Amino acid sequence: MGFVGTFLGIVGFGFGVPIGILLGYFLYIYFQPTDVEKEEPIIRPLNELDSKTLHALLPEIPSWMKNPDCDRVDWMNQFMFDIWPYLDKAICSTIRSTTKPIFDQYIGKYCIESIEFDHLTLGTLPPTVHGVKVYETQEKQLAIEPGVRWAGNANISVILKLLSFRVTVQLLQLQIFLVPRITLKPLVPSFPCFANLSVSLMEKPRVDFGLKLLGGDIMAIPGLYRFIQETVATQISNLYHWPKVLEVPILDGASGATKKPVGILHVKVVRALNLRKMDFLGKSDPYVKLRLSGERLPSKKTSIKMSNLNPEWNEQFKLIVKDPETQVLELHVYDWEKVKMHDKLGMQVIPLRLLTPHETKTFTVDLLKNLNPNDLQNKRNRGKLVVELTFDLFKEENGRLSGTLDGDVKHSSISRASHDVSSDGGVLLVTIESAENVEGKHHNNPYALILFRGEKKKTKMIKKSRDPRWSEEFQFMLEEAPIDEKIHIEVMSKRRGFSFHGKESMGHVDINLSDVVNNGRINERYHLINSRNGIIDIEIKWSTI
C-alpha cells in the first residue's frame, strides 16, 4: 500500500493545488466587502500643504497653469461635452463595423461558436483638454500639443461562446492621460487644407482600466494590476513615443497634396522586338515615350528609328520618384507619321515596387493595346520592349526606405545642420510659395519666372493680386552640385491681349546656392530688388543620390 498511497498522494496534490488556487481566486474576487463606507475626501488650501505633497500634485495641475506657452481651451471642452453623446454613438458604431470581420475570422476555430458585443459605450464623460501648445514654424505645417485627460465611465463587454459556455470579458472605468503632438502637413490649397496627419506621444502615457472575466475583477489579484497597467503603457509608448510617428493620409496626390522626391529612376530603353507593321508601303518608324504615373511633367521620348521593326535605342533617361510603392513607369511605343496622327504600337507599365534600390534590373515586357484585361485585342502579338531600370535613393532617404535604420523612426523636415557636400549629381527642388506687396506700374497680374542654367520655368499667373500665392514646385536635375552658382527668380506681371506694356518686372532676387548645397535646404523670405516693399517666400532643397 505504500506505493499506491504515495501515488494517490501525488495525484491528489497535483489536482488539489490548482483547484484550491482557483477556488481561492473566486472567493477573493467575489466576496470582497462592498459595504465599506467611503471616507469623504479632505479638502485643504494649497498654502497648508508641505513641499512633498505639492510635488506629488504637480502632474495633476493643468499645463496652462504651469507653462505660459499653453493656452486654455474651455470652449473646446464645452463643445466636446455637448457633442459627446452623439460622438459616442458614432464611434461605437464604427467599432462594431470594424471589429465584426475580425471576430468572424475566429468563428469556427478553437471551438469558438460566436463573438459579439454585449455592451458597447464610451460613457457619459468626454475627454478634456488641459491646455494646448501651438508651434510656429516656417514649414508648410501646423503642430499642436494638447494635454488630453480622459477619466471616463466606459463599459465595453464582449461575450465569447466557447463549447456552449458563455465567457464574458468586460472593460470598464477607462482612464487615459497623454500628451500627443499632432502635426498637419503639408498644408495645401485643397480642403481640408492638409494632406497628412501625424501623431506622436511626447511623454509616456498613463493608462488605467478595470477588467472583469466571468464577472470577477481580475485586476484585484495582487501584483497583476500594476503589471498589466505598466505593460499596456509601455507597449503604447514603444509604438508611438516621439520620434516614432503614426501617419494618417488625408489627401491623395490628385487633391493637391504633393509628395517630396525620394530618389531617381534611371531608365535605359534598350530595344524593341517584332513590332507591328503600321505603314502600308513600308515598315514602322517607332519611338518610345515614358513617364511616371502621378506626374504632370511632359513625357520623355527616345529618338525615331526609321523603317525598323526591331529598333535598338540604348538611350538613357532620369525620372524623379516620389512614391516608389505606388508609382509605375508608363511606356508607350508609337509609329511616327509626318502628316497624320502618330499610330500607337503598344504600351505597358512596370510597378516601381518590383525594384530593389541601387540594383539594375532588366525587363522584357509584352506590348498591349491597353490595360484592360478583358480586351480581346490584348491577345494579339504587338511585340516586346526591353528596358533596364535602376532606382537610386537620395542620401537622406536611403536609410528610411531601404531599412538600414529603424523603420519606425520618421525623419523630420527640419533643415540638416551638416549636409554631405558632394560633387555628385542630384535634384534641385525650387518651391515658389507666395509673394507680398508686389506692385506693377501698369497692371498687377503676377507670376514668378525662374532662370537657371539656361532653363526657364514659370508659375501660373494670378490676376489682379498684390499678394499672390502659388505653392508651385519646380525640378532641376543636375549632373553636379551647384556649389558656386546662383538662381534668378523674378516676379513678372503680364497683361493679356495687345498692349504697349504687355510685360513688366515687379522685382527679382538672385540666390546663392552654396548654402542650399551645404545645408540641404533653405526656406527664406527675400526682399525683391527693384521693388518698394515686395517680398517673396521661397524654399529650395538639394537632394543627392
Coordinates of C-alpha atoms in Angstrom, one line a residue:
M1 CA 0.0 0.0 0.0
G2 CA 3.0 2.3 0.4
F3 CA 3.5 2.8 -3.3
V4 CA -0.3 3.2 -4.0
G5 CA -0.6 5.6 -1.2
T6 CA 2.3 7.7 -2.4
F7 CA 0.9 7.7 -6.0
L8 CA -2.5 8.8 -4.9
G9 CA -1.0 11.5 -2.7
I10 CA 1.0 12.9 -5.7
V11 CA -2.2 12.8 -7.8
G12 CA -4.2 14.4 -5.1
F13 CA -1.6 17.2 -4.6
G14 CA -1.5 17.8 -8.4
F15 CA -5.2 18.2 -8.6
G16 CA -5.8 19.8 -5.3
V17 CA -3.3 22.7 -5.6
P18 CA -4.8 24.2 -8.9
I19 CA -8.3 23.6 -7.7
G20 CA -7.5 25.3 -4.4
I21 CA -6.0 28.3 -6.1
L22 CA -9.0 28.6 -8.5
L23 CA -11.4 28.4 -5.6
G24 CA -9.4 31.0 -3.6
Y25 CA -9.4 33.3 -6.6
F26 CA -13.2 33.2 -6.9
L27 CA -13.6 33.6 -3.2
Y28 CA -11.3 36.6 -3.2
I29 CA -12.9 38.4 -6.1
Y30 CA -16.5 37.6 -5.4
F31 CA -16.7 38.0 -1.7
Q32 CA -14.8 41.3 -1.2
P33 CA -16.6 43.6 1.2
T34 CA -18.7 46.1 -0.7
D35 CA -20.5 47.8 2.1
V36 CA -17.5 49.6 3.5
E37 CA -18.3 53.2 3.9
K38 CA -16.2 55.5 1.8
E39 CA -14.4 58.3 3.6
E40 CA -15.1 61.8 2.5
P41 CA -12.1 63.5 0.8
I42 CA -10.2 66.0 2.9
I43 CA -10.1 69.4 1.2
R44 CA -7.2 71.7 2.3
P45 CA -5.9 75.0 0.8
L46 CA -2.6 74.8 -1.1
N47 CA -0.8 77.0 1.4
E48 CA -1.3 74.4 4.1
L49 CA 0.5 71.6 2.1
D50 CA 4.1 70.7 2.5
S51 CA 6.6 70.6 -0.3
K52 CA 6.4 66.8 -0.7
T53 CA 2.7 66.9 -1.2
L54 CA 2.9 69.8 -3.6
H55 CA 5.4 67.8 -5.7
A56 CA 3.0 64.9 -5.8
L57 CA 0.3 67.2 -7.1
L58 CA 2.3 68.7 -9.9
P59 CA 1.2 66.1 -12.6
E60 CA -2.4 66.9 -11.8
I61 CA -2.1 70.7 -12.4
P62 CA -3.3 71.7 -15.9
S63 CA -0.5 72.6 -18.3
W64 CA -1.8 76.1 -18.9
M65 CA -1.1 76.9 -15.2
K66 CA 2.5 75.5 -15.4
N67 CA 3.5 76.7 -18.8
P68 CA 2.8 80.2 -20.2
D69 CA 3.1 78.9 -23.8
C70 CA 0.0 76.8 -23.3
D71 CA -3.5 78.2 -23.9
R72 CA -6.8 77.3 -22.1
V73 CA -9.4 75.8 -24.3
D74 CA -12.5 75.8 -22.2
W75 CA -14.6 76.4 -25.3
M76 CA -13.3 73.2 -26.8
N77 CA -14.1 71.2 -23.7
Q78 CA -17.6 72.7 -23.6
F79 CA -18.0 71.8 -27.3
M80 CA -16.8 68.2 -26.6
F81 CA -19.2 67.9 -23.7
D82 CA -22.2 69.0 -25.9
I83 CA -21.4 66.7 -28.8
W84 CA -20.1 63.7 -26.8
P85 CA -23.5 61.8 -26.7
Y86 CA -23.6 61.8 -30.5
L87 CA -19.9 61.2 -30.9
D88 CA -20.1 58.2 -28.5
K89 CA -22.8 56.6 -30.7
A90 CA -20.8 57.3 -33.9
I91 CA -17.5 55.9 -32.5
C92 CA -19.2 52.8 -31.1
S93 CA -21.0 52.2 -34.5
T94 CA -17.6 52.4 -36.2
I95 CA -16.0 50.0 -33.7
R96 CA -18.8 47.5 -34.3
S97 CA -18.5 47.6 -38.1
T98 CA -14.7 47.4 -37.9
T99 CA -14.4 44.5 -35.5
K100 CA -17.1 42.3 -37.0
P101 CA -15.0 41.0 -39.8
I102 CA -12.1 40.4 -37.3
F103 CA -14.4 38.4 -35.0
D104 CA -15.8 36.4 -37.9
Q105 CA -12.3 35.2 -38.7
Y106 CA -12.2 33.3 -35.4
I107 CA -15.6 31.7 -35.5
G108 CA -15.3 28.0 -36.1
K109 CA -11.7 28.0 -34.8
Y110 CA -10.5 26.9 -31.3
C111 CA -14.1 25.7 -30.6
I112 CA -15.4 29.3 -30.8
E113 CA -19.1 29.5 -31.8
S114 CA -19.6 33.2 -31.7
I115 CA -18.1 36.5 -30.6
E116 CA -20.3 39.6 -30.1
F117 CA -20.6 42.8 -28.1
D118 CA -23.0 42.7 -25.1
H119 CA -22.5 46.3 -24.1
L120 CA -20.5 49.0 -26.0
T121 CA -20.5 52.6 -24.8
L122 CA -17.7 55.1 -24.1
G123 CA -19.8 56.5 -21.2
T124 CA -21.1 59.9 -20.5
L125 CA -17.8 61.7 -19.6
P126 CA -15.9 63.1 -22.6
P127 CA -12.1 63.6 -22.7
T128 CA -10.9 67.0 -21.6
V129 CA -8.1 69.1 -22.9
H130 CA -6.0 70.7 -20.1
G131 CA -4.1 73.2 -22.4
V132 CA -2.8 73.4 -25.9
K133 CA 0.6 74.5 -27.1
V134 CA 1.0 75.6 -30.8
Y135 CA 4.3 75.5 -32.5
E136 CA 5.1 78.1 -35.2
T137 CA 7.5 77.0 -37.9
Q138 CA 8.5 78.2 -41.4
E139 CA 7.5 74.8 -42.8
K140 CA 4.2 74.1 -44.6
Q141 CA 2.8 72.5 -41.5
L142 CA 0.9 73.1 -38.2
A143 CA 2.0 71.4 -35.0
I144 CA 0.0 71.4 -31.7
E145 CA 0.4 69.6 -28.4
P146 CA -2.8 69.2 -26.4
G147 CA -2.8 67.7 -22.9
V148 CA -5.6 65.2 -23.0
R149 CA -7.1 63.5 -20.0
W150 CA -10.0 61.1 -20.1
A151 CA -11.4 59.6 -16.9
G152 CA -14.4 58.0 -18.4
N153 CA -17.1 55.5 -17.4
A154 CA -16.8 53.4 -20.5
N155 CA -18.4 50.0 -20.5
I156 CA -17.3 47.5 -23.1
S157 CA -18.4 43.9 -22.7
V158 CA -17.7 41.1 -25.2
I159 CA -19.4 37.6 -25.0
L160 CA -17.4 34.7 -26.4
K161 CA -19.4 31.5 -26.8
L162 CA -17.0 28.6 -26.4
L163 CA -18.3 25.0 -26.5
S164 CA -21.8 26.2 -25.4
F165 CA -20.2 28.1 -22.5
R166 CA -20.6 31.9 -22.3
V167 CA -17.3 33.7 -21.4
T168 CA -17.8 37.4 -20.7
V169 CA -14.9 39.9 -20.8
Q170 CA -15.7 43.4 -19.6
L171 CA -13.6 46.6 -19.9
L172 CA -14.7 49.5 -17.7
Q173 CA -13.5 52.6 -16.0
L174 CA -11.0 53.5 -18.7
Q175 CA -8.6 56.4 -17.8
I176 CA -6.0 57.8 -20.2
F177 CA -3.6 60.7 -19.7
L178 CA -1.4 61.6 -22.6
V179 CA 0.3 64.5 -24.4
P180 CA 0.3 63.9 -28.2
R181 CA 2.0 66.1 -30.8
I182 CA -0.4 66.4 -33.7
T183 CA 1.2 67.7 -37.0
L184 CA -0.8 68.7 -40.0
K185 CA 1.4 68.6 -43.1
P186 CA 1.9 69.6 -45.7
L187 CA -0.6 72.5 -45.9
V188 CA -2.2 72.6 -49.3
P189 CA -4.8 74.8 -51.0
S190 CA -7.4 71.9 -51.1
F191 CA -10.0 71.2 -48.3
P192 CA -9.3 70.2 -45.5
C193 CA -6.1 72.1 -46.3
F194 CA -3.6 69.5 -45.1
A195 CA -2.5 66.2 -46.8
N196 CA -1.4 64.1 -43.8
L197 CA -2.0 63.9 -40.1
S198 CA 0.9 62.6 -38.0
V199 CA 0.6 61.8 -34.2
S200 CA 3.4 61.0 -31.8
L201 CA 3.4 60.9 -28.0
M202 CA 5.8 63.3 -26.2
E203 CA 5.5 61.5 -22.8
K204 CA 4.9 58.0 -21.7
P205 CA 1.1 57.7 -21.3
R206 CA -0.8 56.8 -18.2
V207 CA -3.4 54.1 -18.7
D208 CA -5.7 52.7 -16.1
F209 CA -8.8 50.4 -16.6
G210 CA -10.8 47.7 -14.9
L211 CA -11.0 44.2 -16.5
K212 CA -13.5 41.6 -15.5
L213 CA -13.6 37.9 -16.5
L214 CA -16.7 35.9 -15.9
G215 CA -17.9 38.7 -13.7
G216 CA -14.9 38.7 -11.4
D217 CA -12.4 41.6 -11.3
I218 CA -9.1 40.1 -12.2
M219 CA -7.4 43.4 -11.6
A220 CA -7.9 42.8 -7.9
I221 CA -5.3 40.0 -8.0
P222 CA -2.3 41.3 -6.1
G223 CA 0.5 42.3 -8.4
L224 CA -1.5 41.7 -11.7
Y225 CA -3.0 45.2 -11.7
R226 CA 0.4 47.0 -11.7
F227 CA 1.9 44.6 -14.2
I228 CA -0.9 45.0 -16.8
Q229 CA -1.0 48.8 -16.4
E230 CA 2.7 49.1 -17.0
T231 CA 2.7 46.7 -19.9
V232 CA 0.0 48.5 -21.7
A233 CA 1.5 51.9 -21.2
T234 CA 5.0 50.6 -22.3
Q235 CA 3.6 49.0 -25.5
I236 CA 1.8 52.1 -26.5
S237 CA 4.9 54.2 -25.8
N238 CA 7.1 51.8 -27.8
L239 CA 4.8 52.2 -30.8
Y240 CA 4.2 56.0 -30.8
H241 CA 6.6 57.8 -28.5
W242 CA 8.4 60.5 -30.3
P243 CA 10.3 60.4 -32.7
K244 CA 8.1 57.4 -33.8
V245 CA 5.1 58.7 -35.7
L246 CA 1.7 57.4 -36.6
E247 CA 0.8 58.9 -40.0
V248 CA -2.7 59.1 -41.3
P249 CA -3.0 60.1 -45.0
I250 CA -5.9 62.5 -45.6
L251 CA -5.5 63.6 -49.3
D252 CA -4.0 61.9 -52.3
G253 CA -1.8 63.4 -54.9
A254 CA -4.7 64.3 -57.1
S255 CA -6.2 66.5 -54.4
G256 CA -3.3 68.9 -54.2
A257 CA -1.0 67.0 -51.8
T258 CA 2.5 67.0 -53.2
K259 CA 4.9 64.3 -52.0
K260 CA 8.6 65.1 -51.8
P261 CA 11.0 63.3 -54.1
V262 CA 12.8 60.3 -52.6
G263 CA 15.1 59.2 -55.5
I264 CA 15.8 59.0 -59.2
L265 CA 14.8 56.2 -61.6
H266 CA 17.4 55.6 -64.3
V267 CA 15.7 54.2 -67.4
K268 CA 17.6 52.7 -70.3
V269 CA 15.4 51.9 -73.3
V270 CA 17.4 49.1 -74.9
R271 CA 15.4 47.8 -77.9
A272 CA 12.1 46.6 -79.2
L273 CA 11.4 43.2 -80.9
N274 CA 8.9 42.2 -83.5
L275 CA 6.9 45.4 -83.7
R276 CA 3.8 45.6 -85.8
K277 CA 4.0 47.0 -89.4
M278 CA 1.7 50.1 -89.5
D279 CA 2.7 51.6 -92.8
F280 CA 1.1 50.2 -96.0
L281 CA 4.1 50.6 -98.2
G282 CA 6.9 50.3 -95.6
K283 CA 7.8 49.5 -92.1
S284 CA 7.0 51.4 -88.9
D285 CA 9.0 54.3 -87.6
P286 CA 9.0 53.6 -83.9
Y287 CA 9.9 55.8 -80.8
V288 CA 9.1 55.4 -77.1
K289 CA 7.5 57.8 -74.7
L290 CA 8.0 57.3 -71.0
R291 CA 6.7 58.9 -67.8
L292 CA 5.9 58.1 -64.2
S293 CA 2.3 57.9 -63.0
G294 CA 1.0 60.8 -61.0
E295 CA 3.3 63.3 -62.6
R296 CA 2.2 66.3 -64.6
L297 CA 5.6 66.7 -66.3
P298 CA 5.8 66.1 -70.0
S299 CA 6.8 62.7 -71.1
K300 CA 10.3 61.9 -72.2
K301 CA 10.9 60.2 -75.5
T302 CA 13.5 58.4 -77.5
S303 CA 14.8 59.2 -81.0
I304 CA 12.9 57.9 -84.0
K305 CA 14.1 54.8 -85.8
M306 CA 13.0 54.9 -89.4
S307 CA 11.7 51.8 -91.1
N308 CA 12.7 49.4 -88.3
L309 CA 10.6 46.7 -86.6
N310 CA 13.4 45.7 -84.3
P311 CA 14.9 49.0 -83.3
E312 CA 17.8 49.5 -80.8
W313 CA 18.0 52.7 -78.9
N314 CA 20.2 52.2 -75.9
E315 CA 19.1 55.7 -74.7
Q316 CA 19.1 56.7 -71.0
F317 CA 16.7 58.9 -69.1
K318 CA 16.3 60.0 -65.5
L319 CA 12.9 60.4 -63.8
I320 CA 12.2 61.7 -60.3
V321 CA 10.4 59.3 -58.0
K322 CA 8.1 60.5 -55.2
D323 CA 6.3 57.3 -54.1
P324 CA 8.1 54.0 -55.1
E325 CA 5.3 51.9 -53.5
T326 CA 2.5 53.2 -55.8
Q327 CA 4.1 54.8 -58.8
V328 CA 4.5 52.9 -62.1
L329 CA 6.6 53.5 -65.2
E330 CA 4.4 54.0 -68.2
L331 CA 5.9 53.0 -71.5
H332 CA 4.2 53.9 -74.8
V333 CA 5.5 52.9 -78.3
Y334 CA 4.4 55.0 -81.3
D335 CA 4.8 54.9 -85.0
W336 CA 6.0 58.3 -86.2
E337 CA 4.0 59.9 -89.0
K338 CA 4.9 63.0 -90.9
V339 CA 1.4 64.3 -91.6
K340 CA -1.3 62.4 -89.7
M341 CA -1.5 61.5 -86.0
H342 CA 1.1 59.1 -84.8
D343 CA -0.1 55.5 -84.5
K344 CA 0.1 53.7 -81.2
L345 CA 2.1 50.4 -81.5
G346 CA 1.6 49.3 -77.9
M347 CA 2.1 50.1 -74.2
Q348 CA 3.0 48.6 -70.9
V349 CA 3.6 49.6 -67.2
I350 CA 6.2 48.5 -64.7
P351 CA 5.5 49.0 -61.0
L352 CA 8.4 50.6 -59.1
R353 CA 7.8 48.3 -56.1
L354 CA 9.4 45.5 -58.1
L355 CA 12.8 47.3 -57.9
T356 CA 15.5 47.0 -55.3
P357 CA 17.3 50.2 -54.5
H358 CA 20.7 50.6 -56.3
E359 CA 20.3 47.4 -58.2
T360 CA 19.8 47.3 -62.0
K361 CA 17.1 45.1 -63.3
T362 CA 16.2 44.2 -66.9
F363 CA 12.6 43.9 -68.0
T364 CA 11.3 42.3 -71.3
V365 CA 7.6 43.2 -71.4
D366 CA 4.9 42.3 -73.9
L367 CA 3.3 45.3 -75.5
L368 CA -0.5 45.7 -75.1
K369 CA -3.2 47.9 -76.6
N370 CA -4.4 49.0 -73.2
L371 CA -4.5 47.8 -69.6
N372 CA -8.0 46.3 -69.8
P373 CA -7.6 42.6 -69.1
N374 CA -10.9 41.8 -70.8
D375 CA -10.0 43.4 -74.1
L376 CA -9.5 40.6 -76.6
Q377 CA -7.2 42.8 -78.7
N378 CA -4.6 42.4 -76.0
K379 CA -4.1 38.8 -77.0
R380 CA -2.7 39.9 -80.4
N381 CA 1.1 39.9 -80.7
R382 CA 2.3 43.5 -80.7
G383 CA 6.0 42.9 -80.0
K384 CA 8.2 43.3 -76.9
L385 CA 10.1 46.1 -75.3
V386 CA 13.4 45.7 -73.4
V387 CA 14.3 48.2 -70.7
E388 CA 16.9 48.4 -67.8
L389 CA 15.8 50.1 -64.6
T390 CA 17.8 51.3 -61.6
F391 CA 16.3 53.1 -58.6
D392 CA 18.7 55.2 -56.6
L393 CA 17.6 56.7 -53.3
F394 CA 18.6 60.1 -52.2
K395 CA 21.1 60.0 -49.3
E396 CA 18.6 61.3 -46.7
E397 CA 16.1 58.7 -47.8
N398 CA 18.5 55.8 -48.1
G399 CA 18.1 54.5 -44.5
R400 CA 14.4 55.2 -44.2
L401 CA 13.3 53.4 -47.3
S402 CA 15.8 50.6 -47.5
G403 CA 15.5 49.6 -43.9
T404 CA 19.1 50.2 -42.7
L405 CA 17.8 52.5 -40.0
D406 CA 15.0 51.8 -37.5
G407 CA 12.0 51.6 -39.8
D408 CA 9.7 53.2 -37.2
V409 CA 11.7 56.4 -36.9
K410 CA 10.5 59.2 -39.2
H411 CA 12.8 61.9 -40.5
S412 CA 11.7 65.4 -39.6
S413 CA 11.6 68.2 -42.1
I414 CA 13.9 70.4 -40.1
S415 CA 17.0 71.6 -42.0
R416 CA 20.1 69.5 -41.5
A417 CA 22.8 71.4 -39.8
S418 CA 25.5 69.4 -41.6
H419 CA 24.9 68.0 -45.1
D420 CA 27.3 65.9 -47.0
V421 CA 28.8 68.1 -49.7
S422 CA 29.5 66.2 -52.8
S423 CA 30.1 67.0 -56.4
D424 CA 27.7 64.1 -57.5
G425 CA 24.5 64.9 -59.3
G426 CA 21.1 65.3 -57.7
V427 CA 17.9 67.2 -57.9
L428 CA 17.3 70.9 -57.1
L429 CA 13.8 71.5 -55.9
V430 CA 12.5 75.1 -56.0
T431 CA 9.2 75.8 -54.4
I432 CA 7.7 79.3 -55.0
E433 CA 5.3 79.7 -52.2
S434 CA 4.0 83.3 -52.3
A435 CA 4.8 87.0 -52.6
E436 CA 3.6 90.1 -50.7
N437 CA 3.3 93.8 -51.6
V438 CA 4.3 93.3 -55.2
E439 CA 3.0 96.2 -57.4
G440 CA 3.4 96.9 -61.1
K441 CA 3.3 100.3 -62.8
H442 CA 0.5 99.5 -65.2
H443 CA -1.1 96.2 -64.1
N444 CA -0.9 93.6 -61.3
N445 CA -1.2 90.1 -62.7
P446 CA 1.9 88.5 -61.1
Y447 CA 3.7 85.3 -61.9
A448 CA 7.2 84.0 -60.9
L449 CA 9.9 83.4 -63.5
I450 CA 12.8 81.0 -62.7
L451 CA 16.0 81.2 -64.7
F452 CA 18.8 78.6 -64.0
R453 CA 21.4 77.1 -66.3
G454 CA 19.6 78.3 -69.4
E455 CA 16.3 76.7 -68.3
K456 CA 13.3 78.9 -67.9
K457 CA 10.2 77.9 -65.8
K458 CA 7.3 79.9 -64.5
T459 CA 4.3 79.7 -62.2
K460 CA 0.7 80.3 -63.1
M461 CA -0.5 83.9 -63.3
I462 CA -2.6 85.3 -60.5
K463 CA -5.0 88.1 -61.8
K464 CA -5.3 91.4 -60.0
S465 CA -3.3 90.5 -56.9
R466 CA -0.6 92.2 -54.9
D467 CA -0.2 89.2 -52.5
P468 CA -0.2 86.2 -54.9
R469 CA 0.1 82.6 -53.5
W470 CA 1.4 80.0 -56.0
S471 CA 2.8 77.0 -53.9
E472 CA 4.3 75.5 -57.1
E473 CA 7.4 73.2 -57.2
F474 CA 9.9 73.0 -60.0
Q475 CA 12.7 70.4 -60.5
F476 CA 16.1 70.8 -62.0
M477 CA 18.0 67.5 -62.5
L478 CA 21.8 68.2 -62.4
E479 CA 24.9 66.2 -63.1
E480 CA 26.9 68.0 -60.4
A481 CA 26.2 70.1 -57.3
P482 CA 25.6 73.8 -58.0
I483 CA 28.1 74.9 -55.3
D484 CA 29.2 78.3 -56.9
E485 CA 26.1 79.1 -58.8
K486 CA 23.1 81.4 -58.4
I487 CA 19.4 81.0 -59.4
H488 CA 17.5 84.0 -60.7
I489 CA 13.8 84.4 -59.6
E490 CA 11.8 87.3 -60.9
V491 CA 8.2 88.3 -60.3
M492 CA 6.6 89.5 -63.5
S493 CA 3.2 90.9 -64.5
K494 CA 1.5 90.2 -67.8
R495 CA -1.5 91.8 -69.5
R496 CA -3.4 89.7 -71.9
G497 CA -4.1 90.9 -75.3
F498 CA -2.4 93.7 -77.2
S499 CA -0.8 96.3 -75.0
F500 CA 2.2 98.7 -75.2
H501 CA 3.1 97.5 -71.6
G502 CA 2.4 93.7 -72.0
K503 CA 5.0 92.6 -69.5
E504 CA 6.8 94.3 -66.7
S505 CA 9.1 93.3 -63.9
M506 CA 7.9 93.7 -60.3
G507 CA 11.2 92.8 -58.6
H508 CA 13.8 90.0 -58.6
V509 CA 16.2 88.1 -56.4
D510 CA 19.4 86.2 -57.1
I511 CA 20.0 83.4 -54.6
N512 CA 23.4 81.9 -54.0
L513 CA 23.0 78.1 -54.0
S514 CA 26.1 77.3 -51.9
D515 CA 24.0 77.4 -48.7
V516 CA 21.5 75.1 -50.2
V517 CA 24.2 72.5 -51.1
N518 CA 25.9 72.8 -47.7
N519 CA 22.7 72.7 -45.5
G520 CA 20.5 70.5 -47.7
R521 CA 17.7 73.1 -47.9
I522 CA 16.7 76.7 -47.2
N523 CA 13.3 78.3 -46.5
E524 CA 13.6 82.1 -46.6
R525 CA 11.7 85.3 -47.3
Y526 CA 13.6 87.6 -49.6
H527 CA 13.1 91.3 -50.3
L528 CA 12.7 91.8 -54.0
I529 CA 15.3 94.0 -55.7
N530 CA 13.8 97.0 -57.7
S531 CA 10.6 96.7 -55.6
R532 CA 9.5 99.1 -53.0
N533 CA 8.1 96.6 -50.4
G534 CA 7.9 93.4 -52.3
I535 CA 8.8 90.1 -50.5
I536 CA 8.9 86.6 -51.9
D537 CA 8.8 83.3 -50.0
I538 CA 11.0 80.6 -51.5
E539 CA 12.0 77.1 -50.4
I540 CA 14.9 75.4 -52.2
K541 CA 16.1 71.8 -51.5
W542 CA 19.1 69.9 -52.8
S543 CA 18.9 66.1 -52.8
T544 CA 21.9 63.9 -53.8
I545 CA 22.0 60.2 -54.8

